[in-house]
Short mmCIF file of C-alpha atoms and ligand atoms in Angstrom, two decimals:
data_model
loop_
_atom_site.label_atom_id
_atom_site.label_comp_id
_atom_site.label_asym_id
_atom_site.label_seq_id
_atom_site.Cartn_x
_atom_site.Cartn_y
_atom_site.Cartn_z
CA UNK A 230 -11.65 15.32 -9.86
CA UNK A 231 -9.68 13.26 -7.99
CA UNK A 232 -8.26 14.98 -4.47
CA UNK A 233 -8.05 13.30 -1.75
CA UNK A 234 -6.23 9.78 -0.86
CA UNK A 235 -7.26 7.56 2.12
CA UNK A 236 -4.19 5.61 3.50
CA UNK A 237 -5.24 2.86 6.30
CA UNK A 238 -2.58 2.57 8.61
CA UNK A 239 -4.52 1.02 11.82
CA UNK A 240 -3.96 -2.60 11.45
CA UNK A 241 -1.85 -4.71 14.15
CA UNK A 242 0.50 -5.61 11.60
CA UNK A 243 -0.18 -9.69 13.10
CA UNK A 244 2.39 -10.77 10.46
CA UNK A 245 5.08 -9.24 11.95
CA UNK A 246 5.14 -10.02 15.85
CA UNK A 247 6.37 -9.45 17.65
CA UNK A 248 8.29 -6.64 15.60
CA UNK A 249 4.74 -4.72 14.92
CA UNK A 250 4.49 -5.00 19.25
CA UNK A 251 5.13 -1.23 19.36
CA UNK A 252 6.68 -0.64 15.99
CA UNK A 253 4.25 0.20 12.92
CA UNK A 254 4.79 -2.09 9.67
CA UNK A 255 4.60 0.78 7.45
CA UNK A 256 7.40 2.52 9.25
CA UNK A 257 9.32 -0.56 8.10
CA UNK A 258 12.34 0.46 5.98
CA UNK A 259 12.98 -0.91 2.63
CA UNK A 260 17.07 0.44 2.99
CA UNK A 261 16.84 3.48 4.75
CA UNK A 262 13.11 4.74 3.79
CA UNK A 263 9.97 3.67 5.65
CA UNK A 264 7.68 1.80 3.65
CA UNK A 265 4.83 4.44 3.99
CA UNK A 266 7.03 7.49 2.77
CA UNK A 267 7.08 5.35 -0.67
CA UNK A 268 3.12 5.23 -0.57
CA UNK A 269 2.72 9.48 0.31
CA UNK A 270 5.36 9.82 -2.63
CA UNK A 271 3.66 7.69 -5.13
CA UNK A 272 0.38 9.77 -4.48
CA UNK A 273 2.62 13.34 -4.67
CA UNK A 274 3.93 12.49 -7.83
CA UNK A 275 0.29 11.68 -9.32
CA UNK A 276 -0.38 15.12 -8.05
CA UNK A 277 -2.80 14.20 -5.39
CA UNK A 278 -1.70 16.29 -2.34
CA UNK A 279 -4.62 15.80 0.50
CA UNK A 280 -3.53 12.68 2.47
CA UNK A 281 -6.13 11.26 5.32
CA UNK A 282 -4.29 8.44 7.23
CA UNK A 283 -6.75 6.51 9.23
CA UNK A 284 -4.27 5.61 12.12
CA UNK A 285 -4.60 3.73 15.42
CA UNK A 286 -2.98 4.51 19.21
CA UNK A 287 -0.26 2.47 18.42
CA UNK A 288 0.34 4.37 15.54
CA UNK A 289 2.34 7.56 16.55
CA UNK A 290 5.39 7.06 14.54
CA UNK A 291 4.20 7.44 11.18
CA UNK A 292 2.66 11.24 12.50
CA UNK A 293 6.27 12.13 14.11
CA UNK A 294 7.76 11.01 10.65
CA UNK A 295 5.88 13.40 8.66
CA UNK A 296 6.21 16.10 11.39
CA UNK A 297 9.04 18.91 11.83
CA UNK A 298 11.75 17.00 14.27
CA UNK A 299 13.74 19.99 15.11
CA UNK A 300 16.00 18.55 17.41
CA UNK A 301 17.24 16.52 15.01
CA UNK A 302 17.36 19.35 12.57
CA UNK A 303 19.58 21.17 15.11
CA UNK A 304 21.65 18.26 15.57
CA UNK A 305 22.67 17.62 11.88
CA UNK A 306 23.16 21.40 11.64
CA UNK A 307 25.55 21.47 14.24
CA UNK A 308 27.22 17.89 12.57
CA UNK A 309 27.59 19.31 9.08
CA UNK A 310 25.42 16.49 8.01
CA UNK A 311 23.69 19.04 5.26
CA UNK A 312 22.50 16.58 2.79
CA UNK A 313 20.71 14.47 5.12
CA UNK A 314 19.42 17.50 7.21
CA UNK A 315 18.39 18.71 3.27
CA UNK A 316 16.19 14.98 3.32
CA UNK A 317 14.61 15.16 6.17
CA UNK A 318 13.24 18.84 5.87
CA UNK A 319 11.80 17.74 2.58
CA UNK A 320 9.89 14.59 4.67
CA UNK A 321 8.67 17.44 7.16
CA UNK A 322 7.13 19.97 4.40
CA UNK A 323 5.85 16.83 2.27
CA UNK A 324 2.17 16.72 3.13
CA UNK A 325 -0.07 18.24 5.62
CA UNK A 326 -2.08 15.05 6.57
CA UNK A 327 -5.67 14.56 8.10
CA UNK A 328 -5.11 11.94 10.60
CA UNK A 329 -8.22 10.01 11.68
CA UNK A 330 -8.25 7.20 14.50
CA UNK A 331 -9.64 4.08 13.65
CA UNK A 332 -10.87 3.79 17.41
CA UNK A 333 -11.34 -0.23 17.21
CA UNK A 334 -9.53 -2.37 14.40
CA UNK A 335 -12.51 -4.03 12.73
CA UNK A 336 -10.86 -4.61 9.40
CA UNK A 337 -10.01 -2.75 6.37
CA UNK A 338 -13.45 -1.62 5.06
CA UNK A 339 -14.16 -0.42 8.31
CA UNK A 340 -11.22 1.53 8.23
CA UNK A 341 -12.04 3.13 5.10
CA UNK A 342 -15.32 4.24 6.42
CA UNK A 343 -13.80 5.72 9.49
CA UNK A 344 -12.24 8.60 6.52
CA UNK A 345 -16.45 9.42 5.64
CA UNK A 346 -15.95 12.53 7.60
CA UNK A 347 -12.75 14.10 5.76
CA UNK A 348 -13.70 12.72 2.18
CA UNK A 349 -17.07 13.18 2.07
CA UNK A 350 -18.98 12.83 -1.03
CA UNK A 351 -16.32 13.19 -3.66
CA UNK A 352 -14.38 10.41 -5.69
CA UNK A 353 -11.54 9.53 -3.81
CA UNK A 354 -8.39 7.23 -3.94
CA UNK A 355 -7.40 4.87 -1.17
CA UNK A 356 -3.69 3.34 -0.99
CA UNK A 357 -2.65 0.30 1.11
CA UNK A 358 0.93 1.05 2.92
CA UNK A 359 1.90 -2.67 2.52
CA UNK A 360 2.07 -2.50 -1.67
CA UNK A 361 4.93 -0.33 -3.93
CA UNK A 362 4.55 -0.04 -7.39
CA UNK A 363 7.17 0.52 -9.61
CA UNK A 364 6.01 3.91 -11.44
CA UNK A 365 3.10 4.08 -9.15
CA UNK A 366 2.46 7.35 -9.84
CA UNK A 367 1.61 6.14 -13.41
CA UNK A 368 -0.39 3.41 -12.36
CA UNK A 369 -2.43 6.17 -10.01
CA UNK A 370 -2.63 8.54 -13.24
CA UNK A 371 -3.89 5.93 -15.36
CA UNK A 372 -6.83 4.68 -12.54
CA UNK A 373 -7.73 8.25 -12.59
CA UNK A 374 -8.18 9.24 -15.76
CA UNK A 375 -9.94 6.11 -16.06
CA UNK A 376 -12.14 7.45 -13.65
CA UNK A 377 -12.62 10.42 -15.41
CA UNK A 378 -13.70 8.64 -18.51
CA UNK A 379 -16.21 6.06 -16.63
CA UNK A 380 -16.96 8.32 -13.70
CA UNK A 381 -17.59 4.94 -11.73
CA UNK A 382 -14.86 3.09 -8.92
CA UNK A 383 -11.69 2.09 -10.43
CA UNK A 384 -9.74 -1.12 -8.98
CA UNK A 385 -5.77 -1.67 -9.86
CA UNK A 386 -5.39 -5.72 -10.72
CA UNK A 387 -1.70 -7.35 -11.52
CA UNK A 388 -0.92 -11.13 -11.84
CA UNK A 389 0.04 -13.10 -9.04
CA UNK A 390 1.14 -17.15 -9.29
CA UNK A 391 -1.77 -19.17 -8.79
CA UNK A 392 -0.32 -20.36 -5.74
CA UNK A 393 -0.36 -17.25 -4.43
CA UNK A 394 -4.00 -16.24 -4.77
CA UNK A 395 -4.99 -16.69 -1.25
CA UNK A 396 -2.97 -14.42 -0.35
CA UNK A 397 -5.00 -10.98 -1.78
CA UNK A 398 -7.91 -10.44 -3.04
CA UNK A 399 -9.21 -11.92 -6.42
CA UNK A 400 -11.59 -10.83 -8.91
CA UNK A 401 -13.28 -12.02 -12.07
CA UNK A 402 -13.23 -9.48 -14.86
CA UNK A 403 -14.34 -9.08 -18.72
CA UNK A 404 -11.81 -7.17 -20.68
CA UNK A 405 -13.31 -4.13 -22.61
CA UNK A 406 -10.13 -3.07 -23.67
CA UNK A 407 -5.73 -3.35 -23.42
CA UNK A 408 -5.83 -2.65 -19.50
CA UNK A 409 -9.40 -1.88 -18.31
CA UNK A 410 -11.58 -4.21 -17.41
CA UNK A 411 -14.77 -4.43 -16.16
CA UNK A 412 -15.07 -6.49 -12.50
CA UNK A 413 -17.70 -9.47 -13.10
CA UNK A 414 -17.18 -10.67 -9.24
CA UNK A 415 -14.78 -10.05 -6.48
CA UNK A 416 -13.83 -12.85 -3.29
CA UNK A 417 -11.62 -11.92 -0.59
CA UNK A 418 -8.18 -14.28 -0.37
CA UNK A 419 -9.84 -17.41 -2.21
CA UNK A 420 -7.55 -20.67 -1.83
CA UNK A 421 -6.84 -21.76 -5.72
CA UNK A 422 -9.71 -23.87 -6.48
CA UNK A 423 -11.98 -20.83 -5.32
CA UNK A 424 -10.39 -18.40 -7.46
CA UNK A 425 -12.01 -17.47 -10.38
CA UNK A 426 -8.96 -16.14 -11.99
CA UNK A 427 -5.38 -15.06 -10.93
CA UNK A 428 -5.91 -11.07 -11.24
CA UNK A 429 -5.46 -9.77 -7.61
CA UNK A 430 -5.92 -6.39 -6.33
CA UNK A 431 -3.28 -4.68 -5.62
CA UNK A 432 -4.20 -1.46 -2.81
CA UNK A 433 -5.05 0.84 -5.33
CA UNK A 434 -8.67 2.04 -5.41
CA UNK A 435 -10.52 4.99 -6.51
CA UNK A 436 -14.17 5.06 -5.66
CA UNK A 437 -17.13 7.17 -5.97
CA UNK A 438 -18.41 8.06 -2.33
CA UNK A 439 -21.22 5.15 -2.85
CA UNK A 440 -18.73 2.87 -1.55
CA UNK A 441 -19.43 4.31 2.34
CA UNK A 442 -22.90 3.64 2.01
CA UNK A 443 -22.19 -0.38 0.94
CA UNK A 444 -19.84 -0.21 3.71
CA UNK A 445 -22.61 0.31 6.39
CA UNK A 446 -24.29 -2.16 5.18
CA UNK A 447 -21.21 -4.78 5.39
CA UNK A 448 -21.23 -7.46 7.58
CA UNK A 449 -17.92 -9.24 9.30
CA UNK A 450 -16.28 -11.45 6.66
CA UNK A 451 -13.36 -13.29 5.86
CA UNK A 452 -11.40 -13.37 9.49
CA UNK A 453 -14.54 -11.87 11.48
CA UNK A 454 -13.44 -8.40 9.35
CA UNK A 455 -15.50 -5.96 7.70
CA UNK A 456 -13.73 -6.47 4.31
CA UNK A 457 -13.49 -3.88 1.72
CA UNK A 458 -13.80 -6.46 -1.14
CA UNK A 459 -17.49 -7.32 0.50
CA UNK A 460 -18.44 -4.00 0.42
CA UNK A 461 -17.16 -3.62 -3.75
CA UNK A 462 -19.58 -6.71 -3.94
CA UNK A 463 -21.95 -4.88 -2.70
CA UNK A 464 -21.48 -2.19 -4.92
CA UNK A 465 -21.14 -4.07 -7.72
CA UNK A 466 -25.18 -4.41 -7.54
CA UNK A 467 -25.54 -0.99 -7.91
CA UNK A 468 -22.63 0.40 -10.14
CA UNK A 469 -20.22 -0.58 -12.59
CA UNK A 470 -16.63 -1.07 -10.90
CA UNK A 471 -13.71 -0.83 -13.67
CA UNK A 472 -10.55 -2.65 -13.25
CA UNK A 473 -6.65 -1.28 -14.14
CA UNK A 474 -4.40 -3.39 -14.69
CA UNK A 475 -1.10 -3.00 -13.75
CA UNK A 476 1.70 -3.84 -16.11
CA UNK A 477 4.69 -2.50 -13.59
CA UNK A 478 6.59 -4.51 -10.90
CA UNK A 479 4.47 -4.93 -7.61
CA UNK A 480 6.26 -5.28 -4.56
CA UNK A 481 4.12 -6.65 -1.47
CA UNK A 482 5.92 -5.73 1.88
CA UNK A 483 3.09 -7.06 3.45
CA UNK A 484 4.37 -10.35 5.13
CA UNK A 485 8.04 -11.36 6.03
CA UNK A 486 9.46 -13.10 2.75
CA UNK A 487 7.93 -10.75 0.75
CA UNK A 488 9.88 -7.93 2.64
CA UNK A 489 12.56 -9.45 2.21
CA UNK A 490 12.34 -10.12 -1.04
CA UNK A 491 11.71 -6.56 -1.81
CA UNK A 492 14.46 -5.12 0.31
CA UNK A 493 16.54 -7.25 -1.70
CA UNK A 494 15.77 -5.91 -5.12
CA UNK A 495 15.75 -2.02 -3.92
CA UNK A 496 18.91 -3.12 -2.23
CA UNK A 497 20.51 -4.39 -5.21
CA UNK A 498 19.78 -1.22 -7.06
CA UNK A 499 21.68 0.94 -5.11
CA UNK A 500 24.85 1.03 -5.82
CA UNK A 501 26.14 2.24 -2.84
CA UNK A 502 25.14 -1.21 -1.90
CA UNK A 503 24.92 -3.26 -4.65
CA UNK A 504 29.16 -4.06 -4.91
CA UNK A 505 29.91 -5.15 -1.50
CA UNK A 506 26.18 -7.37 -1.41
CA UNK A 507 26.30 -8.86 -4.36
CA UNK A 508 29.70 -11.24 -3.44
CA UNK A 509 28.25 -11.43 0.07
CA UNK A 510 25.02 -12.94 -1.44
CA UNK A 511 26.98 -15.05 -3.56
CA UNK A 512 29.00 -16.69 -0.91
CA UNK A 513 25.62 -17.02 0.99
CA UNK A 514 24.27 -19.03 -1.54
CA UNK A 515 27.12 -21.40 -2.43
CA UNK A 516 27.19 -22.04 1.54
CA UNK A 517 23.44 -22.71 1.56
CA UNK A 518 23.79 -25.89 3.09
CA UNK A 519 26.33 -25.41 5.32
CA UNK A 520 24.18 -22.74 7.00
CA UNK A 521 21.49 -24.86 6.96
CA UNK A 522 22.78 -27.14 8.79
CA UNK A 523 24.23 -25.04 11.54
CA UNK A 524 22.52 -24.85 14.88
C1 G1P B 894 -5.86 -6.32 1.58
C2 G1P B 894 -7.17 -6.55 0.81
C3 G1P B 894 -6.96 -7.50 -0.35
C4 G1P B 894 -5.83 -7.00 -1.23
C5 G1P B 894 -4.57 -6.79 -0.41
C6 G1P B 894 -3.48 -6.15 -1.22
O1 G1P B 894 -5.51 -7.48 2.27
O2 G1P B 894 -8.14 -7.03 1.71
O3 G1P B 894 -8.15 -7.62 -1.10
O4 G1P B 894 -5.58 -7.91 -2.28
O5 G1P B 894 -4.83 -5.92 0.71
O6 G1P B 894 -2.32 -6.08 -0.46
P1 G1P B 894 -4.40 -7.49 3.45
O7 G1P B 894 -3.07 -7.61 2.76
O8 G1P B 894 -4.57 -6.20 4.18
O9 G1P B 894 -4.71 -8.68 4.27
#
């Protein structure tokens, strides 16, 4: 069984500065909801309700967001504002998280092993806060009971450009059947001619606790990091390592025209939104060059 969900939050967010200088990226909103709420939903939904965030000092928002605020409660009270005070209640009773500081950033496999302590040695899932899935409580579902069939680590895969392999983490699979996969090799943001194929993980995981001890034994990789695709190489010696793929949209929040691209496309859902942005964007466009052009 599947109960327990690692979500590494410590990293500087270096894609983002200066906005990341004191701001986390997964408190980012996509609208009006913070990037990470999207993540602890996803994993709700899937039914997986203990949530160990490895956090950092500079990290304190996303603990206040999941926290009783009852100031503000007090203040929408007194305003009337009922349906939002209804909202954020529901944030504050959503989870009740482990939060574990990653004490130096040394990448994201060492932040995974920082969360040995409050997983110990179960199977457990592990969710970047930089990726939403559409239906990503599906995709989780479907990596676990994959799990449960294999009883070995499970990595989520989707299709990315070619051009855009560098950018994630790419691995070379043999398909056993529609959607599962079994991981042949694994290298950390290849550039093209590296790649041995565009299927790149996506931040979904589920491993068996084996992974902390391949961890240990991982030394700094790509960027001077201790990279959790070098430690699934590792493990990859030992056990089998099944791959999901995803067949849902992926949204990478992760860097700045990604964002953006993203808070587009939930943007242009909403209808609240959607009729007064849609001419706006239009009128953008057909002025493209005009605004180019201006200082
Ligand atoms: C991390 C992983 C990478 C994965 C990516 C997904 O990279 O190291 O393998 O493909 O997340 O977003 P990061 O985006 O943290 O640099």
């Amino acid at each position: 069984m599947i109960r327990k969900a690692v979500l590494p939050v410590a990293g500087w967010g270096t894609r983002f500065l200066p906005a990341t200088k004191a701001m986390p990226k997964e408190m980012f909103p996509i609208i009006d909801k913070p990037v990470i709420q999207f993540i602890v939903e996803e994993l709700l939904e899937a039914g997986i309700e203990n949530i160990i965030f490895i956090t950092g000092r500079h990290k304190r928002p996303i603990e206040h967001h999941f926290d009783i605020n009852t100031d503000l409660e007090k203040h929408l009270e007194e305003a009337g504002k009922d349906k939002v005070l209804e909202n954020i209640k529901e944030i504050s009773h959503m989870i009740n998280p482990i939060y574990l500081r990653q004490k130096e950033q040394l990448g994201l496999g060492h932040a995974v092993l920082t969360a040995e302590p409050a997983v110990g040695n179960e199977p457990f899932l592990v969710s970047l806060g930089d990726i939403i899935l559409e239906k990503g409580s599906e995709v989780v579902r479907g990596m676990v009971e994959t799990f449960e069939r294999f009883g070995k680590s499970v990595i989520a895969l989707h299709e990315v450009d070619g051009r855009e392999v560098s950018k994630y983490g790419i691995a070379k699979v043999k398909r056993i059947e529609d959607g599962i996969y079994i991981v042949e090799d694994l290298i950390e943001k290849p550039s093209p001619e590296e790649a041995p194929s565009n299927l790149a993980i996506v931040g979904r995981y589920v491993f068996t606790p084996k992974i902390f001890d391949m961890l240990r034994r991982t030394k700094p990789g790509k960027g001077g990091e201790i990279q959790l695709t070098d430690a699934m190489r590792l493990l990859l010696d030992e056990e089998v390592i099944y791959a999901y793929k995803v067949q849902t949209r992926v949204y990478d929040t992760g860097n700045p025209v990604d964002y953006l691209k993203t808070v587009f496309e939930f943007a242009l859902r909403r209808e609240d939104i959607r009729d007064e942005l849609v001419p706006y964007l239009q009128e953008v466009i057909s002025k493209q060059t005009q605004l180019i052009d201006r200082p």
